[in-house]
GROMACS .gro file of C-alpha atoms in nm:
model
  386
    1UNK     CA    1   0.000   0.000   0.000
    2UNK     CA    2   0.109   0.349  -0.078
    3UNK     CA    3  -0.074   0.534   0.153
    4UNK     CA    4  -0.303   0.405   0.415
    5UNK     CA    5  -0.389   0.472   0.783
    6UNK     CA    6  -0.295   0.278   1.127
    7UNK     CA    7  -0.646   0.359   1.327
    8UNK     CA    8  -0.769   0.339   1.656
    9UNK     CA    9  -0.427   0.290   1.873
   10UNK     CA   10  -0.278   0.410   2.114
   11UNK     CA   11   0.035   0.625   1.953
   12UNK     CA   12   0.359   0.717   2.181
   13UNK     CA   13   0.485   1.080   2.057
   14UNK     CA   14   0.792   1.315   2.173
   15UNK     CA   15   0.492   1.530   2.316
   16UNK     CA   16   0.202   1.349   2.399
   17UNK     CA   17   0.014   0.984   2.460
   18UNK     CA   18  -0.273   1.000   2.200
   19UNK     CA   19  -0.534   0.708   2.378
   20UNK     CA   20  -0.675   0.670   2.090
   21UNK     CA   21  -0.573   0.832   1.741
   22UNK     CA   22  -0.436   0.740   1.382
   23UNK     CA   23  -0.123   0.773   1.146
   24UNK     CA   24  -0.122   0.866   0.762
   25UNK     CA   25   0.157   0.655   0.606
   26UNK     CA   26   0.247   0.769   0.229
   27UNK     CA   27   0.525   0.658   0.019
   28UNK     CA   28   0.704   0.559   0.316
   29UNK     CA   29   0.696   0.859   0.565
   30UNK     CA   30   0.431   0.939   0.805
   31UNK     CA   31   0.215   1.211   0.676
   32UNK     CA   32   0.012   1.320   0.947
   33UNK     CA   33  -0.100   1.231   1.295
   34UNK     CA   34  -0.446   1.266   1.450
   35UNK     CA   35  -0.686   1.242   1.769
   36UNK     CA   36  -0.957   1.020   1.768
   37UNK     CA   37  -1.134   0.848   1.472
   38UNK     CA   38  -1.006   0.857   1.143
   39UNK     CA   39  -1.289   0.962   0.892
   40UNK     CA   40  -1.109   0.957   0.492
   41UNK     CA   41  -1.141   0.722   0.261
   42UNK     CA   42  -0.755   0.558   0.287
   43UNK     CA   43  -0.765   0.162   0.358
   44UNK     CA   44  -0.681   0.130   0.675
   45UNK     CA   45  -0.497  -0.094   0.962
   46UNK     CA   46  -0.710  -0.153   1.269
   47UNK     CA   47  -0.476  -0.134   1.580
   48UNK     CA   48  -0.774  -0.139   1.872
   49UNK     CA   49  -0.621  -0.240   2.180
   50UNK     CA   50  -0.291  -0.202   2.043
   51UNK     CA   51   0.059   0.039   2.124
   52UNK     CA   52   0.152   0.200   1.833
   53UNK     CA   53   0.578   0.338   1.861
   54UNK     CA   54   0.854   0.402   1.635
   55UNK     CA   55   1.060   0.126   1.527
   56UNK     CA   56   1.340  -0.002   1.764
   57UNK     CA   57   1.701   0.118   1.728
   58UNK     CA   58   1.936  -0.124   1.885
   59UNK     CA   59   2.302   0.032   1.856
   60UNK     CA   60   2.516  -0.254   2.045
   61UNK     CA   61   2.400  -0.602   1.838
   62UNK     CA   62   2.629  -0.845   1.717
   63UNK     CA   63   2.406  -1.081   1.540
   64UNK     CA   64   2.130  -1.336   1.565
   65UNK     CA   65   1.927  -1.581   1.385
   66UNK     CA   66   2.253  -1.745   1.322
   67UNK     CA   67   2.435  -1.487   1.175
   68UNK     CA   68   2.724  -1.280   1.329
   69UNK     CA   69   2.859  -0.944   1.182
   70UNK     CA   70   3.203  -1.135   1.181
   71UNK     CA   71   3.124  -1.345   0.969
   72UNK     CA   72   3.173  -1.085   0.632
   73UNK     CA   73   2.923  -1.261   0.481
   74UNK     CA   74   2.622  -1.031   0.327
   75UNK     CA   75   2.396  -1.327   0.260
   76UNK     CA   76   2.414  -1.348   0.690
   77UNK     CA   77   2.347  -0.962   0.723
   78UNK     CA   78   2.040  -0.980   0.500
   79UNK     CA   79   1.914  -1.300   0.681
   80UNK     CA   80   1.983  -1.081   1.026
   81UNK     CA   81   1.827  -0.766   0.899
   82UNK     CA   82   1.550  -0.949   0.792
   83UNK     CA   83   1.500  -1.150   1.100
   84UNK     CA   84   1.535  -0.864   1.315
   85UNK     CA   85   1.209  -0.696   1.241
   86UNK     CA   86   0.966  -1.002   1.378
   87UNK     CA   87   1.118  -0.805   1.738
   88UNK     CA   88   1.036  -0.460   1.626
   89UNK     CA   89   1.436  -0.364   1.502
   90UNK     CA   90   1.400  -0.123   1.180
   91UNK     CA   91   1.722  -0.007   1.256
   92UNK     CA   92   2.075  -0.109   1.422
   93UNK     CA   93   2.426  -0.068   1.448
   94UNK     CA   94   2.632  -0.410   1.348
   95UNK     CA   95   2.888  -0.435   1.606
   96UNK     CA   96   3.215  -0.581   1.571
   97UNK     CA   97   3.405  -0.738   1.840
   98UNK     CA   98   3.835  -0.772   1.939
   99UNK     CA   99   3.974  -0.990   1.671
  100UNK     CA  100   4.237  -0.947   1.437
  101UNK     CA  101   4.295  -0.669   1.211
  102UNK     CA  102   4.234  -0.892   0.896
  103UNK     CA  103   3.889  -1.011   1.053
  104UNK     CA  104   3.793  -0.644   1.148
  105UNK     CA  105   3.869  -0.536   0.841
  106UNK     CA  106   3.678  -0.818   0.656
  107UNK     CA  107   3.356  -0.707   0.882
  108UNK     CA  108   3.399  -0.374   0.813
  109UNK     CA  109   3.446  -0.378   0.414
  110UNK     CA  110   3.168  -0.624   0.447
  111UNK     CA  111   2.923  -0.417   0.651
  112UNK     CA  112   2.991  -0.097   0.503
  113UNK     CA  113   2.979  -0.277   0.106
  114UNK     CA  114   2.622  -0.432   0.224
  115UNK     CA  115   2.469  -0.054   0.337
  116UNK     CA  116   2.508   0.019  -0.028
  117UNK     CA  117   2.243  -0.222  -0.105
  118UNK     CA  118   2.041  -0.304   0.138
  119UNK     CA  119   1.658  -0.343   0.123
  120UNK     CA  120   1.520  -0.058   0.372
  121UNK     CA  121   1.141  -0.220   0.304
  122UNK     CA  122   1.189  -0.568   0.427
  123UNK     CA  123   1.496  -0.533   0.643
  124UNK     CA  124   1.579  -0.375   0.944
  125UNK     CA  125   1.851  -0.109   0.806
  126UNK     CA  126   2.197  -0.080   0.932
  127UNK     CA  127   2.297   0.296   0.997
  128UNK     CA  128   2.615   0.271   1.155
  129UNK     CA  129   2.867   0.036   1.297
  130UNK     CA  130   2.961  -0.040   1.658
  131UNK     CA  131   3.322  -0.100   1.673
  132UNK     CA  132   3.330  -0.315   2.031
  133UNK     CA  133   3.749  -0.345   2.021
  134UNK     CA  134   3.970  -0.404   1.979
  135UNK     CA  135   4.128  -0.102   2.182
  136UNK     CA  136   4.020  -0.241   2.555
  137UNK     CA  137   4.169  -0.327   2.870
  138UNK     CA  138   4.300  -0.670   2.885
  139UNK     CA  139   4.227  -0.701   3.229
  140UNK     CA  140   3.816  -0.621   3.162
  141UNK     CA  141   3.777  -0.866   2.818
  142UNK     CA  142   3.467  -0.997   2.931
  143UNK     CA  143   3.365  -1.216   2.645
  144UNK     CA  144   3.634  -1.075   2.395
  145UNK     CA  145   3.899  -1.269   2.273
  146UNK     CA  146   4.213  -1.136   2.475
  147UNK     CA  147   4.504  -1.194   2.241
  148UNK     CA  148   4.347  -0.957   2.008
  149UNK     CA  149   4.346  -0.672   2.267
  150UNK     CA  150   4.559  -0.376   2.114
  151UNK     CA  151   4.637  -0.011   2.196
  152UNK     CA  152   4.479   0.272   1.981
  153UNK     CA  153   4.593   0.476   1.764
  154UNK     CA  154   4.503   0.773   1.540
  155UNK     CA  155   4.643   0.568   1.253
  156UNK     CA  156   4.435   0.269   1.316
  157UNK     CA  157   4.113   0.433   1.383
  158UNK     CA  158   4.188   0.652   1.054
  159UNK     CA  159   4.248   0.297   0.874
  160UNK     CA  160   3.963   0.108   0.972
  161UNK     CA  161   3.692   0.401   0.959
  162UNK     CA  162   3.881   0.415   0.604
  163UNK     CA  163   3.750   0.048   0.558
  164UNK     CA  164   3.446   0.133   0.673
  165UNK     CA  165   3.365   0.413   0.443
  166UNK     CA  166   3.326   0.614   0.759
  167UNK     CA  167   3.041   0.388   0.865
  168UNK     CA  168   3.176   0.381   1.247
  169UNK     CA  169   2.911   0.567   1.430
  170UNK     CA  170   3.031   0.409   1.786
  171UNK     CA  171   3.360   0.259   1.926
  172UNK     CA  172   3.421   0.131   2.265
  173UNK     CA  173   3.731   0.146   2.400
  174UNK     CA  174   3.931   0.176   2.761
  175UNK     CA  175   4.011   0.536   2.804
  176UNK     CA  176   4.311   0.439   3.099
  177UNK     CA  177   4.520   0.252   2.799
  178UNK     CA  178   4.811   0.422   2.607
  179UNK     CA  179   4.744   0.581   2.320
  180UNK     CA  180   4.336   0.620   2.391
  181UNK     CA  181   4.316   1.012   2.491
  182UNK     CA  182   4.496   1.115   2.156
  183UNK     CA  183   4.291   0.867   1.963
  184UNK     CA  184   3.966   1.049   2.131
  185UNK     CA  185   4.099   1.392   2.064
  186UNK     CA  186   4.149   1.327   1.680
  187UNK     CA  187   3.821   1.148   1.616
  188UNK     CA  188   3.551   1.268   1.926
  189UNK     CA  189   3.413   1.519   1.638
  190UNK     CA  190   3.309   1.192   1.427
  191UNK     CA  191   3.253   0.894   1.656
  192UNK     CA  192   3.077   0.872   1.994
  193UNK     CA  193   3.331   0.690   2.203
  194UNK     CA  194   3.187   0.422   2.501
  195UNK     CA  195   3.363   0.395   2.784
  196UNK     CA  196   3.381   0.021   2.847
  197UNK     CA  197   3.566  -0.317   2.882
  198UNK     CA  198   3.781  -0.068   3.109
  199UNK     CA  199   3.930  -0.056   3.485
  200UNK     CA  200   3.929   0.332   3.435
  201UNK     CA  201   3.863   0.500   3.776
  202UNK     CA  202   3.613   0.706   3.865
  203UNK     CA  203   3.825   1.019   3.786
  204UNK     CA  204   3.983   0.847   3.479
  205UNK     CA  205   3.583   0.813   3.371
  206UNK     CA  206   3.499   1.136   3.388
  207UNK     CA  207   3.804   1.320   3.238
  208UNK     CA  208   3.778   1.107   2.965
  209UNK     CA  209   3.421   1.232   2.922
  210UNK     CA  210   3.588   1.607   2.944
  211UNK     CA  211   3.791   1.498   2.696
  212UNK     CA  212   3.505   1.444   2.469
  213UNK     CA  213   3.364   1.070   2.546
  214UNK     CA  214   2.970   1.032   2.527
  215UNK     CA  215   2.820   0.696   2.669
  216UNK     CA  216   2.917   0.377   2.859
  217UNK     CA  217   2.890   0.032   2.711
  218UNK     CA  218   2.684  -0.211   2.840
  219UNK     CA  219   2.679  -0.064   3.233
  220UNK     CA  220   2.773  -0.287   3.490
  221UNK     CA  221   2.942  -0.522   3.259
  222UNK     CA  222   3.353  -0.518   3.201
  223UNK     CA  223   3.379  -0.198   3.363
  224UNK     CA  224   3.487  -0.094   3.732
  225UNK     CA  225   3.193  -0.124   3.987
  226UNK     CA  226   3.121   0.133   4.246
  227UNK     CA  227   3.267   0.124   4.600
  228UNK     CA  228   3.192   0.402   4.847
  229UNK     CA  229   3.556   0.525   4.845
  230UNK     CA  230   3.585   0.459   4.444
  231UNK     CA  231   3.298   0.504   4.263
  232UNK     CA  232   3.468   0.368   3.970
  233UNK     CA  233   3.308   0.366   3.612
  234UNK     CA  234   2.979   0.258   3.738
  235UNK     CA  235   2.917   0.562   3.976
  236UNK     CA  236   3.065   0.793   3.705
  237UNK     CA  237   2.796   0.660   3.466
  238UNK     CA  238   2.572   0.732   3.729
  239UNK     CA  239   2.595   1.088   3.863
  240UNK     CA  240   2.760   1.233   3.511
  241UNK     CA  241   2.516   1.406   3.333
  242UNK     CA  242   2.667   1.394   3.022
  243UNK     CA  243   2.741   1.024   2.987
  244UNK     CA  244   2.465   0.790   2.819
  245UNK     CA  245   2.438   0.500   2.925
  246UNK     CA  246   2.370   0.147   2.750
  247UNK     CA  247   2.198  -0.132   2.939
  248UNK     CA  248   2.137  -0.494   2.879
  249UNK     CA  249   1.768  -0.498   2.989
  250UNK     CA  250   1.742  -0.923   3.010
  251UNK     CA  251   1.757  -0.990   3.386
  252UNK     CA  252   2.100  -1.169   3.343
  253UNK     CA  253   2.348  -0.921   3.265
  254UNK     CA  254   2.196  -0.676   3.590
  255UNK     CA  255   2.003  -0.729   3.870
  256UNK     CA  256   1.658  -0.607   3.787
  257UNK     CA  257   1.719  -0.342   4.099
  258UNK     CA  258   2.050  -0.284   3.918
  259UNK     CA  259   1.892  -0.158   3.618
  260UNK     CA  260   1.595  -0.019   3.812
  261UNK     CA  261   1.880   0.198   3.976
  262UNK     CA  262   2.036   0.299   3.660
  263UNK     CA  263   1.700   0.460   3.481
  264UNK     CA  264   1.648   0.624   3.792
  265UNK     CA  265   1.983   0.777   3.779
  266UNK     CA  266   1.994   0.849   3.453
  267UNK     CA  267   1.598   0.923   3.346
  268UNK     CA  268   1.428   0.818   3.007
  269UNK     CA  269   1.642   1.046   2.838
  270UNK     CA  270   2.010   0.886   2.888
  271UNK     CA  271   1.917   0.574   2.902
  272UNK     CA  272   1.984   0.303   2.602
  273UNK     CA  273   1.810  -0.032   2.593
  274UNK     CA  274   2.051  -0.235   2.403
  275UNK     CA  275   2.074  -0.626   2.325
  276UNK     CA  276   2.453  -0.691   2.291
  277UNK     CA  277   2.282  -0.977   2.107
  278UNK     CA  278   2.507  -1.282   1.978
  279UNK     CA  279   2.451  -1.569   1.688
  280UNK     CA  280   2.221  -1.726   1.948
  281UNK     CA  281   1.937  -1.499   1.980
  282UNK     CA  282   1.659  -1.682   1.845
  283UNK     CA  283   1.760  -2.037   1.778
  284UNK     CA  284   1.761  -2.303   2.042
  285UNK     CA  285   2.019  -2.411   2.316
  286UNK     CA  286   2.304  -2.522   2.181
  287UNK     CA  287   2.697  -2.469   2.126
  288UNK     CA  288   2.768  -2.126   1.923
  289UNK     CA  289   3.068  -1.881   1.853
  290UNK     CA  290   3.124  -1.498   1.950
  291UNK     CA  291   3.455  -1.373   1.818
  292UNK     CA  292   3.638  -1.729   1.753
  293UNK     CA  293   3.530  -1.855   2.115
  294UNK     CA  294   3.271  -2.135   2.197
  295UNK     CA  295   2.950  -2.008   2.374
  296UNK     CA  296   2.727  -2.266   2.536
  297UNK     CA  297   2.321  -2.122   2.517
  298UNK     CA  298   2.100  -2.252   2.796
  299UNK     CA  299   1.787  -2.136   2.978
  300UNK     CA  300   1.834  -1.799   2.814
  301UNK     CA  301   2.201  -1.789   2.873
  302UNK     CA  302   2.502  -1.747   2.697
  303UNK     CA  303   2.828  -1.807   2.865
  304UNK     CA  304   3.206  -1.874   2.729
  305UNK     CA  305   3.298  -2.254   2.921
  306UNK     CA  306   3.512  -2.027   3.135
  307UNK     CA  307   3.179  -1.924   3.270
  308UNK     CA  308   3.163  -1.549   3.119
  309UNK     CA  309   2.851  -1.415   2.981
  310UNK     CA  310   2.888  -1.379   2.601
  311UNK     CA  311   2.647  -1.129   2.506
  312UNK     CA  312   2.286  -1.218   2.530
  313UNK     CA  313   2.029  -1.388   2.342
  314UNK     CA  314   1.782  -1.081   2.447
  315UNK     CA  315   1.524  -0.933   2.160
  316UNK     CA  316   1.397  -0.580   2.182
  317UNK     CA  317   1.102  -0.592   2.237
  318UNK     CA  318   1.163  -0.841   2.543
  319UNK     CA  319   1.397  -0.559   2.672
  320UNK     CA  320   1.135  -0.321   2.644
  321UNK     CA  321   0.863  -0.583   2.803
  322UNK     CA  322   1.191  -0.639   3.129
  323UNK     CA  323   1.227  -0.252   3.144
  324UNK     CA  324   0.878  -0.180   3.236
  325UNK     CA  325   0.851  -0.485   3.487
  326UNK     CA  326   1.193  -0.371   3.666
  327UNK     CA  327   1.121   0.012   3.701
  328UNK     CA  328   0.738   0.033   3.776
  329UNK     CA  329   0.739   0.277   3.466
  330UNK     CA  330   0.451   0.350   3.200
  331UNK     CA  331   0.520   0.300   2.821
  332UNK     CA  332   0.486   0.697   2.794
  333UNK     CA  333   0.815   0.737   2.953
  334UNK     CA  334   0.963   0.430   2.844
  335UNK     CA  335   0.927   0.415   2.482
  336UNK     CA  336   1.220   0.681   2.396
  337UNK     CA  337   1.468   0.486   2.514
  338UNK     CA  338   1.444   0.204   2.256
  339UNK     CA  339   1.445   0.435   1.994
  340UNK     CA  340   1.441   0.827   1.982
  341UNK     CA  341   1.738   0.877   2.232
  342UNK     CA  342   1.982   0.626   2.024
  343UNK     CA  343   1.813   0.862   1.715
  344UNK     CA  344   1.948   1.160   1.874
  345UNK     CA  345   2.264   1.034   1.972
  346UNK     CA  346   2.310   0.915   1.606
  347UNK     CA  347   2.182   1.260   1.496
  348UNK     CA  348   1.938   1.053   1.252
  349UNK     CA  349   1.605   1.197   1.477
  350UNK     CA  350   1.509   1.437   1.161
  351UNK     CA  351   1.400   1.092   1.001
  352UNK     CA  352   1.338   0.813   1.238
  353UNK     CA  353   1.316   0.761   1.633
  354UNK     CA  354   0.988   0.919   1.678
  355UNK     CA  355   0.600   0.946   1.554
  356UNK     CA  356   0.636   1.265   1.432
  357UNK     CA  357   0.493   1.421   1.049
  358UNK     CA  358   0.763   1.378   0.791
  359UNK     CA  359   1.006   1.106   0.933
  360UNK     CA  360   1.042   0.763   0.768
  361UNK     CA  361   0.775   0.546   0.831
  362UNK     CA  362   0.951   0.286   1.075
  363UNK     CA  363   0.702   0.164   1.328
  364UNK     CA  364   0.629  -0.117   1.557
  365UNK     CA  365   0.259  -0.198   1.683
  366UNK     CA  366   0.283  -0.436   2.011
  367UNK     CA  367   0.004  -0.561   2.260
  368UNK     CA  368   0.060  -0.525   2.637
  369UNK     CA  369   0.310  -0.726   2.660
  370UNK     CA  370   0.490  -0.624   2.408
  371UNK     CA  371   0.458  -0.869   2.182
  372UNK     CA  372   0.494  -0.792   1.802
  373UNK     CA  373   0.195  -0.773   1.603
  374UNK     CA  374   0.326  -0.584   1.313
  375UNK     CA  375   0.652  -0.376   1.177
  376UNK     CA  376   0.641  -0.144   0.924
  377UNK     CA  377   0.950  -0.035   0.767
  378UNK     CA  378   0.966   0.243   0.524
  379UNK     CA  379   0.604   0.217   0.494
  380UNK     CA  380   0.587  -0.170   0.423
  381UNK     CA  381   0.390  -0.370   0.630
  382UNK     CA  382   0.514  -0.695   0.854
  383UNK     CA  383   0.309  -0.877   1.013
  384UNK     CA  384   0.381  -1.082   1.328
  385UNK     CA  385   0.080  -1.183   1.485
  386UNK     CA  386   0.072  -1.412   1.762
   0.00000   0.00000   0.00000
């Protein structure tokens, strides 16, 4: 359909919860918004009973479905991409992880050679790329392979964002390391750089975001916790109001009060709900790889034999479904941080991340529980229903 109208939902926009309103979609944008019945002549989608917000932006995802951004293969991005939007994903970063430079640079000529032709209709799209290493803290690898750990450099970054065709949006990297405060000075003007897999202190945390750093990586995870005498990354995250944070919303990664504690510190405007998904995420248990190492999926789990977690097997809107069960708090203030705060950060929000008159039309319809009904991408309809 060209143009045609989602009726009688409930629609989450930056200023207001319309109870019960309706959406013009033509040619792929949304043309209009309105209160209450919709009375033209457009065929129409009924979404009684239903919450209608934007699509989902996850910016930290490895893979899924089988497919890893590693891999360099563009059959497994389109098989991802496609995949992703039965959980409400229009849009993502593909994130790399600490492997060698040959690898890395496979991935990233790979990624950045797919954008060029990827289907933005049936696919969730790929606007960026997270580069997760490889310039961390070998003492804070987490699930990353630690013999590719290296020390940044202008001239690396320059090469692989090079590779990328300038593609890297996000890179997380240990600000304490040799070599990481020049690399932030030369490149803070083009990428947002996470503070993560890290022992930075708390002071180390916080200069670096003086220095021009923006978010935190998966908080709580590979970085330095709070104490009372060293708050560490963790309490830097918390109290600095111009770090964003990323969280792992699946119950396994943080305490539910852990994350519950986070939002609260940080509100529903610096707040990312992220899936640091791996290969995993939606097929069964079984033995997978992240980054050249074995992961072993069980009861929702995904953990190196060593007994690390390896990134998560969490969906969106499952995230989305955990975040609202942790904090106590409605959709209205929830929604933004699956999608228009990562749209913002991105600086993509004059086009997606919100219901709003002229942006694309990338939107997710879900029942109470968050359960996807139907995705529309660029104005294409998906349907997912239960």
């Amino acid at each position: 359909m060209v143009e045609y109208v989602i009726e009688n939902g409930r629609i989450y926009t930056e200023t207001e919860t319309i109870d019960c309103g309706y959406i013009i979609i033509k040619s792929g944008k949304i043309a209009g918004l309105g209160v209450g019945k919709y009375e033209g002549d457009l065929q129409t989608i009924d979404a009684q009973g239903y919450h209608i917000l934007p699509g989902f932006i996850d910016i930290h995802m490895h893979g899924g479905y089988g497919e890893d951004a590693m891999d360099a293969s563009m059959t497994g991005l389109k098989h991802l991409s496609e995949s992703l939007l039965s959980e409400g994903t229009t849009s993502y970063l593909a994130t790399t992880m600490t492997q060698s430079d040959e690898n890395i640079t496979d991935a990233l000529k790979n990624i950045a050679a797919y954008q060029t032709q990827q289907d933005t209709l049936n696919t969730a799209e790929i606007v960026g790329i997270h580069l997760e290493g490889p310039f961390i803290s070998e003492h804070k690898v987490g699930a990353q392979n630690p013999g590719y750990v290296q020390r940044p450099s202008v001239e690396k970054l320059k090469y692989f964002q090079n590779i990328a065709n300038n593609h890297i949006k996000v890179i997380t990297f240990a600000p304490e390391v040799d070599g990481a405060k020049e690399t932030l000075a030369a490149f803070k003007d083009q990428i947002i750089f996470s503070i993560g897999h890290t022992v930075a202190t708390f002071d180390e945390s916080n200069e670096a975001v003086k220095n021009g750093a923006k978010h935190v990586t998966h908080l709580y995870n590979a970085g330095t916790p709070f104490e009372h005498r060293e708050p560490g990354l963790f309490g830097a995250a918390w109290v600095n109001d111009q770090l964003n944070t990323e969280v792992i919303v699946d119950g396994i990664h943080s305490h539910p009060a852990a994350v519950d504690i986070a939002y609260k510190q940080k509100g529903n405007e610096h707040f990312y709900l992220i899936t640091d998904a791996m290969r995993a995420k939606g097929m069964p248990d079984g033995e997978y790889d992240l980054g050249g190492q074995n992961v072993i999926v069980k009861d929702s789990e995904a953990r190196l034999v060593s007994g690390a977690l390896a990134g998560s097997i969490l969906k969106m809107n499952t995230g989305l479904h955990n975040l609202l069960k942790f904090t106590g708090d409605s959709l209205d203030n929830l929604w933004r941080v699956t999608s228009l705060n990562q749209a913002i950060a991105l600086n993509i929000d004059d086009k997606k991340g919100s219901l709003k008159a002229g942006k694309d039309a990338d939107i997710v319809i879900v029942n109470d529980d968050i359960e996807v009904q139907t995705t529309i991408k660029n104005g294409e309809i998906h349907q997912f229903i239960k």
